[in-house]
Coordinates of C-alpha atoms and ligand atoms in Angstrom, one line a residue:
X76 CA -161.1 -72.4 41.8
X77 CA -158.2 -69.9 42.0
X78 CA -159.3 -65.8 41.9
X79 CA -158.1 -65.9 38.4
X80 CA -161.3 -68.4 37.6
X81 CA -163.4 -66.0 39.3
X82 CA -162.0 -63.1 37.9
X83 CA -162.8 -64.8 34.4
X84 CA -166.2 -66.1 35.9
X85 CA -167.3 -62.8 36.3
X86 CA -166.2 -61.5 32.9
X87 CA -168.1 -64.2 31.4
X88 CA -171.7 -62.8 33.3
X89 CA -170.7 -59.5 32.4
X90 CA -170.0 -59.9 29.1
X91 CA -173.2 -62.2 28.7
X92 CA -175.5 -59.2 29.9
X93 CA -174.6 -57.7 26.6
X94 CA -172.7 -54.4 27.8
X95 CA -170.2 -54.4 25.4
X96 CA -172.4 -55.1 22.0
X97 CA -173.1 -51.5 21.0
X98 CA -171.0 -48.9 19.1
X99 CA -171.9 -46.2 21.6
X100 CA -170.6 -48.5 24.8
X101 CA -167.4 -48.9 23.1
X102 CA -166.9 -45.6 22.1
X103 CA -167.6 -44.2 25.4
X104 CA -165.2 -46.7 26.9
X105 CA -162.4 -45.8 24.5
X106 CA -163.1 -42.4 25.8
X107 CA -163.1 -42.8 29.1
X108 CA -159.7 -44.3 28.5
X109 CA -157.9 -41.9 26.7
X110 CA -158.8 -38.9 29.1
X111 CA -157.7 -41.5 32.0
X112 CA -154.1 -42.0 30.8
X113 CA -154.1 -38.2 30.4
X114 CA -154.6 -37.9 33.8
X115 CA -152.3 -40.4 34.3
X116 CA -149.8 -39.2 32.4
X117 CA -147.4 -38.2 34.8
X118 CA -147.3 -41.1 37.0
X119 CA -146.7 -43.5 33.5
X120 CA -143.6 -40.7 32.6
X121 CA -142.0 -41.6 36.2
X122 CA -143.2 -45.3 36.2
X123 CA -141.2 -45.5 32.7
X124 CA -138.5 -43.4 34.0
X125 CA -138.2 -46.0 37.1
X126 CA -137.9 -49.2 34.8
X127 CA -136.7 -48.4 31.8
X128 CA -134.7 -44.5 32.5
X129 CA -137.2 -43.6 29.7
X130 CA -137.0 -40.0 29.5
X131 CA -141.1 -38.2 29.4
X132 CA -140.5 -36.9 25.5
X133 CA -139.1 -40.8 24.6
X134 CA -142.2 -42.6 26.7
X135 CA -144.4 -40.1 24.8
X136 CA -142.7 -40.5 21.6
X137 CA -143.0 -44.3 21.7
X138 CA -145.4 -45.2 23.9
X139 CA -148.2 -42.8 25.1
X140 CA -148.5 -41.0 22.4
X141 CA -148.6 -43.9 19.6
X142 CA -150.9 -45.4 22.5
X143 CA -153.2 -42.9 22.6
X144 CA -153.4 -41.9 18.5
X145 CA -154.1 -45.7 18.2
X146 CA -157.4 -45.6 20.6
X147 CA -158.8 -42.4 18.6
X148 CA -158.4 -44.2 15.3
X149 CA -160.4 -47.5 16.8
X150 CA -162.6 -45.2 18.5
X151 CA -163.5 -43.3 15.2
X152 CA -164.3 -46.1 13.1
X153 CA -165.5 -49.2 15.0
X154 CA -168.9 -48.1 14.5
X155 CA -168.3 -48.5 10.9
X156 CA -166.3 -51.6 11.5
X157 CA -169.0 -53.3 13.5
X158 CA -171.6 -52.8 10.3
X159 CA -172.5 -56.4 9.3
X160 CA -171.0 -56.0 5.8
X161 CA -173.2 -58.0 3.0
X162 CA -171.6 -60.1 0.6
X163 CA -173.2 -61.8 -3.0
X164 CA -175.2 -64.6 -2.6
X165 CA -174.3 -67.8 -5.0
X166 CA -176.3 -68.6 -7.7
X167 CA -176.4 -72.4 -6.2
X168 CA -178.1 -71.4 -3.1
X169 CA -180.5 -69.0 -5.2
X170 CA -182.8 -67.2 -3.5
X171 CA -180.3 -65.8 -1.1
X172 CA -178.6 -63.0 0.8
X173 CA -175.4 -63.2 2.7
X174 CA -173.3 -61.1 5.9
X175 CA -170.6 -61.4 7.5
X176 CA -171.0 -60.0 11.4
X177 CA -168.1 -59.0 13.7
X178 CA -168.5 -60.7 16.5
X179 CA -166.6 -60.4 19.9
X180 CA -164.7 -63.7 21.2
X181 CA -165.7 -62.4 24.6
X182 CA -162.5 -62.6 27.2
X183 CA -159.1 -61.8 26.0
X184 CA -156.1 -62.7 28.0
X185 CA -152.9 -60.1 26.9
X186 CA -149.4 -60.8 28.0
X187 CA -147.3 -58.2 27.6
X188 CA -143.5 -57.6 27.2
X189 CA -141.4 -55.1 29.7
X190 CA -139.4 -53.1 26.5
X191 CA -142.1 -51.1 25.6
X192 CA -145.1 -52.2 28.6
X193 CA -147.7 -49.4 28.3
X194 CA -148.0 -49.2 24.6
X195 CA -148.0 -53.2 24.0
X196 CA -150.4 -53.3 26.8
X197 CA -153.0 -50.7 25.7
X198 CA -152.5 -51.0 21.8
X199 CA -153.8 -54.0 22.3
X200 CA -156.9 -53.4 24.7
X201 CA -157.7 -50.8 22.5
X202 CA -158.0 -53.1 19.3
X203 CA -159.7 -55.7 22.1
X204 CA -162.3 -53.4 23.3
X205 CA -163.3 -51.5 19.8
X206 CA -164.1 -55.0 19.3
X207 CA -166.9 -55.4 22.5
X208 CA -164.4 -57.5 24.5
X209 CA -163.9 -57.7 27.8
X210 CA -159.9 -58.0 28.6
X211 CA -157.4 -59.2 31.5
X212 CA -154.0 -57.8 30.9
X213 CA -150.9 -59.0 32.3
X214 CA -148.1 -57.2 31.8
X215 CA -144.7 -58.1 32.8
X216 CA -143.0 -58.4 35.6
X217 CA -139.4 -57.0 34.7
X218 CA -141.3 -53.4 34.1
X219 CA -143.1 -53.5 37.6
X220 CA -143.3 -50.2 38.3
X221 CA -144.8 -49.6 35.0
X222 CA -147.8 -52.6 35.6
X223 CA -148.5 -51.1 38.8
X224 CA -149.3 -47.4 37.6
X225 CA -151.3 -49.5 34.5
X226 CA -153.2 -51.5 37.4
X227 CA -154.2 -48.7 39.3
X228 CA -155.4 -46.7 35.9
X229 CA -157.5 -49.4 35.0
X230 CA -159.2 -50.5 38.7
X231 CA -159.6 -46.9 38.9
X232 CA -162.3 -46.1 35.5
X233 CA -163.1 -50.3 35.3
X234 CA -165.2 -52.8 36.6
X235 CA -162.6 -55.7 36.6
X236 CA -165.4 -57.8 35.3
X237 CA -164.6 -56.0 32.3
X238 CA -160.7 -55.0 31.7
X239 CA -158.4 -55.8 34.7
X240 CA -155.4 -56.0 35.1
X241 CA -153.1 -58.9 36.8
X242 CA -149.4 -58.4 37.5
X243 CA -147.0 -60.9 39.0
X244 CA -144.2 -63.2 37.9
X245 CA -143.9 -66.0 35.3
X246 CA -146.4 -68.2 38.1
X247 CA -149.4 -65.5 36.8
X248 CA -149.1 -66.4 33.5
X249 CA -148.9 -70.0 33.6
X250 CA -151.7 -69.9 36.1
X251 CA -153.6 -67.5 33.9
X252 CA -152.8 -70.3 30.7
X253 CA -155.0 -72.4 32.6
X254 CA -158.2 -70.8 31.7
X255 CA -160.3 -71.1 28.9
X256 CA -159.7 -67.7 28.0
X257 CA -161.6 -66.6 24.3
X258 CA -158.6 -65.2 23.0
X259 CA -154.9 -64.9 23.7
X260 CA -152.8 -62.2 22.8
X261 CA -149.1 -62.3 23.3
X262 CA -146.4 -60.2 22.7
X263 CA -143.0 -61.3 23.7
X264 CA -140.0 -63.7 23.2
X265 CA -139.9 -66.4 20.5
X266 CA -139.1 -69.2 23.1
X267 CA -142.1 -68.3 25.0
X268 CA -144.6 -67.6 22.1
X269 CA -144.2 -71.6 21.5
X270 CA -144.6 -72.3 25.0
X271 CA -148.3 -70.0 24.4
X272 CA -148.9 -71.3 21.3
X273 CA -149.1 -74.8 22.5
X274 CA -151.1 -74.4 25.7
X275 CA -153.4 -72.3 23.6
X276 CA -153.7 -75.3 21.4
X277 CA -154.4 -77.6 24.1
X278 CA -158.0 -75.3 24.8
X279 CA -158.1 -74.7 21.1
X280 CA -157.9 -71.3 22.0
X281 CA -157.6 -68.3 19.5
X282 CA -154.4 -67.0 19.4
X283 CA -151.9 -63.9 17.8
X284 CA -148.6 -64.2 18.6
X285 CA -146.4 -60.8 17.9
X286 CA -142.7 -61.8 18.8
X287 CA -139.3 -60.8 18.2
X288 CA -136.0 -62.1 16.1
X289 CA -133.1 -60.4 14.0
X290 CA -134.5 -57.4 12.0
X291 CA -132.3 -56.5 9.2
X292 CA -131.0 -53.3 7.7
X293 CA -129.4 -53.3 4.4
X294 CA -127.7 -50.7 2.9
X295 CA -127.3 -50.1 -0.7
X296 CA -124.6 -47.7 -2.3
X297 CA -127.4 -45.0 -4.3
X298 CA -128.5 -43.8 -0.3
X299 CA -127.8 -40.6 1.5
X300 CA -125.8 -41.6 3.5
X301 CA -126.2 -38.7 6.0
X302 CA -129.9 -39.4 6.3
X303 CA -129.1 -43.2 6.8
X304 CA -127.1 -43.1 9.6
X305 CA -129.1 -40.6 11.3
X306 CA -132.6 -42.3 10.9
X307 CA -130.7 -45.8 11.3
X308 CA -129.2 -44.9 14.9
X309 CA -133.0 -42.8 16.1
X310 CA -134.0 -46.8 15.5
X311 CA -131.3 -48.6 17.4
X312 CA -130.8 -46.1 20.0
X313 CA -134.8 -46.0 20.9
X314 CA -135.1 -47.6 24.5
X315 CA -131.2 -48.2 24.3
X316 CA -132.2 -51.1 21.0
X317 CA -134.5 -52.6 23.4
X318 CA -137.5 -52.5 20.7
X319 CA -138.7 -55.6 18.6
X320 CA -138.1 -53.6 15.4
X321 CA -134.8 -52.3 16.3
X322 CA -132.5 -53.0 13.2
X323 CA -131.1 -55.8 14.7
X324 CA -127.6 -55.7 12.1
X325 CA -126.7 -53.9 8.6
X326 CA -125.6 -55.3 5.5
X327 CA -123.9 -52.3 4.7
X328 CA -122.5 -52.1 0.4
X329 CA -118.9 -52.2 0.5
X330 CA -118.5 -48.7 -1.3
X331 CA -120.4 -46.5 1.4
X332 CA -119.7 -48.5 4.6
X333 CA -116.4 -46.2 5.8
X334 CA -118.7 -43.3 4.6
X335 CA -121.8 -44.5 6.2
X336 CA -119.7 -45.2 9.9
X337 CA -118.0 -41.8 9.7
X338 CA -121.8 -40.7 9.6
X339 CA -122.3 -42.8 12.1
X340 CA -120.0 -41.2 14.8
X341 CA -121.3 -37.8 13.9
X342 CA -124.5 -38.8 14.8
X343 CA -124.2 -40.5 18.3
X344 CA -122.1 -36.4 18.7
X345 CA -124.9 -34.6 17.7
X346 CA -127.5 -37.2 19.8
X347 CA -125.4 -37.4 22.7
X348 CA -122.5 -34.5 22.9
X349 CA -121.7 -35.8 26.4
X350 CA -121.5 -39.4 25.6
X351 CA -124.6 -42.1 25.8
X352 CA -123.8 -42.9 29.1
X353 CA -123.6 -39.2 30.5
X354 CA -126.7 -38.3 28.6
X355 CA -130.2 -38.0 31.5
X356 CA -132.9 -40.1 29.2
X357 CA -130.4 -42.7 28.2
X358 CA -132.7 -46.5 29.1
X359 CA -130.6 -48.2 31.0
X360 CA -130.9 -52.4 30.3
X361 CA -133.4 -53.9 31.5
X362 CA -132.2 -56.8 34.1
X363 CA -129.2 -57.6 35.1
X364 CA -129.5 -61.2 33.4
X365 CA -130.3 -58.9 30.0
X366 CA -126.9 -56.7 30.5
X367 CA -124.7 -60.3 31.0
X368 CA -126.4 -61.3 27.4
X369 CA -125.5 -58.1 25.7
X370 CA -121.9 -58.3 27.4
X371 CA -121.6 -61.8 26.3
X372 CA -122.6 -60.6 23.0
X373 CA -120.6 -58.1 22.8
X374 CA -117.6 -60.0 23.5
X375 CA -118.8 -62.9 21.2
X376 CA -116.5 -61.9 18.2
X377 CA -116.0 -59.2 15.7
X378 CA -114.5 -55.8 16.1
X379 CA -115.8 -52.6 18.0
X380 CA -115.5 -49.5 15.7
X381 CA -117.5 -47.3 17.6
X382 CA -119.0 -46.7 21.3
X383 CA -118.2 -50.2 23.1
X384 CA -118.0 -48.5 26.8
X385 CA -120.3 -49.5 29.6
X386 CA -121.2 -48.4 33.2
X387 CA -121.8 -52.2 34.4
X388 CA -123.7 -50.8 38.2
X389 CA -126.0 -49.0 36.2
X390 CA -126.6 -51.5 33.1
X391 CA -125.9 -48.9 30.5
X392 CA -124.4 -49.6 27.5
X393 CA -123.4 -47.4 24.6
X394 CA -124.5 -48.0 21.2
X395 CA -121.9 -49.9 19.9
X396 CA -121.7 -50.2 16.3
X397 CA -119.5 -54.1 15.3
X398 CA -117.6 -54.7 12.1
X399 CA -115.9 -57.8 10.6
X400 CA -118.8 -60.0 12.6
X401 CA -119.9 -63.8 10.6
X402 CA -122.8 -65.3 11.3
X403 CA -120.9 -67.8 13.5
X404 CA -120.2 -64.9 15.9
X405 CA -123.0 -65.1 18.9
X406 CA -124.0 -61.6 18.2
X407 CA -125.7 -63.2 14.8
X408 CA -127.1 -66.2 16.2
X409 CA -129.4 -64.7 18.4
X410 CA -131.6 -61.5 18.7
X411 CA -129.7 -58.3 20.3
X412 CA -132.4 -56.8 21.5
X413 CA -129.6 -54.4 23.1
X414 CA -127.5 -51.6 21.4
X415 CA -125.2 -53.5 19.4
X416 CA -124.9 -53.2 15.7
X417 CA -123.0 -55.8 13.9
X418 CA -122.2 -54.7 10.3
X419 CA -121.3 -57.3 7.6
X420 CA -120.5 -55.5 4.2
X421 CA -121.3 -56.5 0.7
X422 CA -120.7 -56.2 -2.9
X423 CA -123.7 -58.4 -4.1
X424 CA -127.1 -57.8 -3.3
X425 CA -128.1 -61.4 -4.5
X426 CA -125.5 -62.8 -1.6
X427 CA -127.5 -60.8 0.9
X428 CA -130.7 -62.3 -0.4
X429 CA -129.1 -65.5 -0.4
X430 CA -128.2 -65.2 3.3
X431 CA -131.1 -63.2 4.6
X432 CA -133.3 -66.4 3.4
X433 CA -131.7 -68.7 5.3
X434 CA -132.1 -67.4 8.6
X435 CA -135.8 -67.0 10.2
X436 CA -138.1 -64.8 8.7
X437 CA -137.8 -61.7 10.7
X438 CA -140.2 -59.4 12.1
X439 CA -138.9 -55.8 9.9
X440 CA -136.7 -55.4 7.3
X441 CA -135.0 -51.8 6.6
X442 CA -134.0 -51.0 2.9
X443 CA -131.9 -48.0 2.5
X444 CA -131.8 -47.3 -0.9
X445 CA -132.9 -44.9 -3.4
X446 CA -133.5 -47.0 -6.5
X447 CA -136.3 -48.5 -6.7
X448 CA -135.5 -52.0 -8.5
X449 CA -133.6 -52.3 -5.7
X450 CA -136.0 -51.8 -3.5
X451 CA -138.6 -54.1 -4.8
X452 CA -136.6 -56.6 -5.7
X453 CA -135.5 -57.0 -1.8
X454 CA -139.9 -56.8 -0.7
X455 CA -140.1 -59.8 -3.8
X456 CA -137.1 -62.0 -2.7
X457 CA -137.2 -61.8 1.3
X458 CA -140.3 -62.4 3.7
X459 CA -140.8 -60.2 6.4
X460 CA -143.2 -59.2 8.3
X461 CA -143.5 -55.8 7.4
X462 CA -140.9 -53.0 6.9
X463 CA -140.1 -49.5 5.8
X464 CA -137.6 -48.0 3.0
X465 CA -135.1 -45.4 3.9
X466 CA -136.4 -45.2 7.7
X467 CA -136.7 -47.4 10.6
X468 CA -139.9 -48.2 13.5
X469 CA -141.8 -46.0 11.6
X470 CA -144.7 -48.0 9.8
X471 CA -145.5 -49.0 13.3
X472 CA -147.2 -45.5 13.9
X473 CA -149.3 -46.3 10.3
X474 CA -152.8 -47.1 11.0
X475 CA -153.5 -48.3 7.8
X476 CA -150.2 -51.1 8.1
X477 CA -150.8 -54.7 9.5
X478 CA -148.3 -54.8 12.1
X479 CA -146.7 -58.7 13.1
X480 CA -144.4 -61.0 12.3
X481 CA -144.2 -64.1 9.8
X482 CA -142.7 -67.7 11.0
X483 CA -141.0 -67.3 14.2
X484 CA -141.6 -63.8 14.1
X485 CA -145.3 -64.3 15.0
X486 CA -148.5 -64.9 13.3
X487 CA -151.5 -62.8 13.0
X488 CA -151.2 -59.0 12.8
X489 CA -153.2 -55.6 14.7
X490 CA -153.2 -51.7 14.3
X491 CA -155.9 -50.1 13.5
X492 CA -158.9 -51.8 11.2
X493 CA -156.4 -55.2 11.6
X494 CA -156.7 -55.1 15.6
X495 CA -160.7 -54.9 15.1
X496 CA -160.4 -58.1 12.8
X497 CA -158.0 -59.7 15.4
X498 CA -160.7 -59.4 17.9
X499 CA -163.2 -59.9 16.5
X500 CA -164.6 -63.5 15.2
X501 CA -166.4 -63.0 11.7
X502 CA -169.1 -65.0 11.8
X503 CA -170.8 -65.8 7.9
X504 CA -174.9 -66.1 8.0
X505 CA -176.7 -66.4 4.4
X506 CA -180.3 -66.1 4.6
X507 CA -182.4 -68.3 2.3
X508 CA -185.9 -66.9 0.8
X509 CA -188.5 -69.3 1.2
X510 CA -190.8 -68.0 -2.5
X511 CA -188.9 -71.0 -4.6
X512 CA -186.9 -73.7 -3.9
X513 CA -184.6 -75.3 -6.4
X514 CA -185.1 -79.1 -6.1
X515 CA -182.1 -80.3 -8.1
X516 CA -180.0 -80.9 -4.9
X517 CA -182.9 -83.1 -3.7
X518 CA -183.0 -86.8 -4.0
X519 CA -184.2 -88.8 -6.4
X520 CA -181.3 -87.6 -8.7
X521 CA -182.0 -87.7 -12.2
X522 CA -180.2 -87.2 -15.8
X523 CA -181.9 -83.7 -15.4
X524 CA -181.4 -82.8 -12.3
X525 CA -177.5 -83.7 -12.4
X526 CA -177.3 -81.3 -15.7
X527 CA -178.7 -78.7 -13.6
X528 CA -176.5 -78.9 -10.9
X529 CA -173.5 -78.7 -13.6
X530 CA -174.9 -75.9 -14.5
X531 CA -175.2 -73.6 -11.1
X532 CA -172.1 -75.3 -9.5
X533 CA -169.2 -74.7 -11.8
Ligands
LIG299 P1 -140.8 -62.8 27.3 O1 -141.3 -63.8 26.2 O2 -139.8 -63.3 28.2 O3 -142.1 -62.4 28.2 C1 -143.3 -61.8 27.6 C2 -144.4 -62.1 28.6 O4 -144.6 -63.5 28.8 C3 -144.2 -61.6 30.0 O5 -145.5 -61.1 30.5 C4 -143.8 -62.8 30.8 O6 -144.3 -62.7 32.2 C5 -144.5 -63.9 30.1 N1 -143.8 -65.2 30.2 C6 -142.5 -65.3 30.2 N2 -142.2 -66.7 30.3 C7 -143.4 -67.3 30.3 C8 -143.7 -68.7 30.3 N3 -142.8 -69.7 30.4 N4 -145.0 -69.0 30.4 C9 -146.0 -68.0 30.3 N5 -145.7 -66.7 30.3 C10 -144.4 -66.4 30.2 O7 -140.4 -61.5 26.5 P2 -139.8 -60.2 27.0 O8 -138.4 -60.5 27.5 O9 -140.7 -59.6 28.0 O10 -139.7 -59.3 25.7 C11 -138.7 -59.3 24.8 C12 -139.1 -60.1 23.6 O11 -140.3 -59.7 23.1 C13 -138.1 -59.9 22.4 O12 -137.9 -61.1 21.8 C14 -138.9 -58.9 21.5 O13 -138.5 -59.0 20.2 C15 -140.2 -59.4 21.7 N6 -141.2 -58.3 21.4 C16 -142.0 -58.4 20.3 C17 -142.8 -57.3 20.0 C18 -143.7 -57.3 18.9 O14 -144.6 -56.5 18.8 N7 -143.6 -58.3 17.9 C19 -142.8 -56.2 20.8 C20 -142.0 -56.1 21.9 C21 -141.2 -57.2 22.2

């Protein structure tokens, strides 16, 4: 037995005794830690800082704050969540009641990513312990001075035996795949979520997988186009594009796309009136390995009309907005997950259809458009897994908004009432009176008997 088994050993006792099966446990939990990243709130602002160049108003923008709205709204309502909710009985099984209970799995596993590693650590534990479970997070190892400041949060107001928290390489995970966890939750790569996905399948273990690809923008020509290039660039400049729901590329309509870059450029002025790379709370790139992508990308084809300079010893890289790009160019084959912004214009919104349904099926789609044929027309012809007109990132923040991918974009969805339902297993009971019993279904069958069971079972 490795001291991951044990570790999961003695969440299984723990969670055995019970501990986590009332509202008021929970809630108290929840609360204990909310008020525990506020006191850790400083540490996480330079931890962020350290890994990421996050400045403290970004890392509260993005990730403490959405972090900590998220565990009120689970803490609020998971008492009403957890009500068994009663359902109709069926006329077949007459006399009978019926409820559905939410039920934890028990011990979740979470792997997280490095681009955003507090938020899609604790979202999740939030959603994980509303639920009553007990939960090992492992964050990642690219954001390590990030996992740290999480690890000493958590051993500091946890019993490990009910939310720790595991840090190491690549090694931790595999090692941690091993176990017959009750649930895993991974955020991350599309590569890897297949790699979890199978060894999850292997145990037959419950799984969501929230994962990454190319998020589209499209553009159409009845937008303001002000207001577009200025909420469009807040999206792709976030964490230097390093966000899953960063517009990935634009289709831009041919008659607002010089308007819409001239836009552009006055933006990045009025973000950044040094320059990106002079600016204090510009995130840098994440790993060396990540910056030699992006340059490759970069470099891949197409033309640079705006930004395109880089300071290679720090791994910044200014948002660089790419016209005249086809999807043979390597910059649309794969996701950016960088600040890049390839731009391919149009004249026919059924092309772009046309092409955005034969790649993947990505995680967000942006529509920038003020009519609203347009706009439904593009939710009716493309899958995605969720999006937001005339904005970006936004419907993230919405409680009330399933939040995860379709296809290769991930499967299963949280935020909110939807992370309680990830969580939690709903298990179905009916309840049988015992003051008749309707012998039809009972052997010997009969003429009269068979009419009778036509009758209740259609
Ligand atoms: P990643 O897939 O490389 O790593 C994610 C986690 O998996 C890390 O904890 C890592 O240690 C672990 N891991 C990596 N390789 C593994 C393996 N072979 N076996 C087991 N575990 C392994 O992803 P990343 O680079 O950290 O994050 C970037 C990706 O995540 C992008 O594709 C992005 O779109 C996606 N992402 C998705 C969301 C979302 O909510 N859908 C959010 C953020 C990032």
């Amino acid at each position: 037995m490795n001291s991951y088994s044990t570790l999961l050993e003695n969440q299984r006792t723990w969670f055995k005794s019970g501990a986590t099966r009332t509202a008021s446990f929970r809630t108290r939990q929840l609360k204990i830690l909310y008020e525990a990243i506020h006191q850790y709130e400083d540490r996480l602002y330079a931890a962020l800082n350290e890994d990421l160049n996050k400045a403290a108003q970004e890392a509260y923008n993005t990730e403490i704050g959405p972090a900590l709205s998220e565990i009120g709204y689970q803490r609020k309502h998971l008492k009403a969540w957890m009500e068994p909710k009663s359902v109709p009985g069926m006329l077949f099984s007459f006399p009978s009641s019926a409820k559905v209970y939410a039920e934890p799995y028990g011990s979740v596993l979470v792997l997280a990513p490095w681009n955003y590693p507090f938020w899609l650590s604790f979202v999740p534990l939030a959603g994980a312990m509303a639920a009553g479970n007990c939960v090992v997070i492992k964050p990642s190892e690219l954001a390590p001075a990030t996992a740290t400041v999480m690890q000493q949060l958590i051993a500091e107001f946890f019993d490990p035996a009910y939310i720790t928290v595991v840090t190491g390489d690549v090694s931790v995970s595999e090692k941690l795949l091993e176990l017959q966890f009750d649930y895993i939750f991974f955020t991350g790569s599309t590569p890897v979520g297949s790699i979890i996905a199978q060894s999850a399948a292997k145990k037959l273990i419950p799984y969501t997988l929230e994962l990454g690809g190319k998020s589209p923008g499209i553009v159409d020509k009845d937008v303001d186009v002000k207001l577009a290039a200025l909420r469009l660039l807040w999206g792709k400049t976030i964490n230097s594009g390093q966000t899953c729901v960063a517009p990935d590329f634009l289709f831009v309509h041919s008659s607002i796309a010089d308007r819409l870059l001239s836009a552009m450029e006055q933006v990045l002025k009025q973000f950044y009136p040094d320059g990106a790379l002079n600016y204090p709370g510009y995130p840098r790139i994440i790993s060396e390995r990540h910056y030699q992508r992006l340059q490759r990308l970069l470099g891949s084809g197409g033309k640079v009309l705006l930004g395109g300079k880089c300071i290679d010893d720090k791994r910044l890289m200014e948002p660089t907005v790419i016209g005249e790009v086809d999807w043979n160019d390597a910059v649309m084959k794969e996701e950016i997950f960088g600040p890049l912004l390839p731009i391919i214009r149009y004249d026919d919104l059924s092309e772009v259809i046309n092409q955005l349904n034969a790649q993947p099926k990505p995680l967000a789609l942006y529509i920038f458009s003020s009519n609203r044929k347009t706009q439904q027309r593009i939710i009716r012809e493309v899958p995605f897994g969720g999006g937001l007109i005339n904005d970006t990132i936004e419907h993230l923040g919405n409680h009330y908004l399933p939040f995860g991918g379709i296809g290769g974009s991930g499967q299963g969805a949280y935020h909110g009432k939807y992370s309680f339902e990830t969580f939690s297993h709903r298990k179905g009971v009916m309840k049988k009176g015992t003051w008749i019993d309707l012998r039809f279904r009972y052997p010997p069958f009969n003429k009269f008997n068979f009419r009778l069971a036509k009758f209740f079972l259609k």
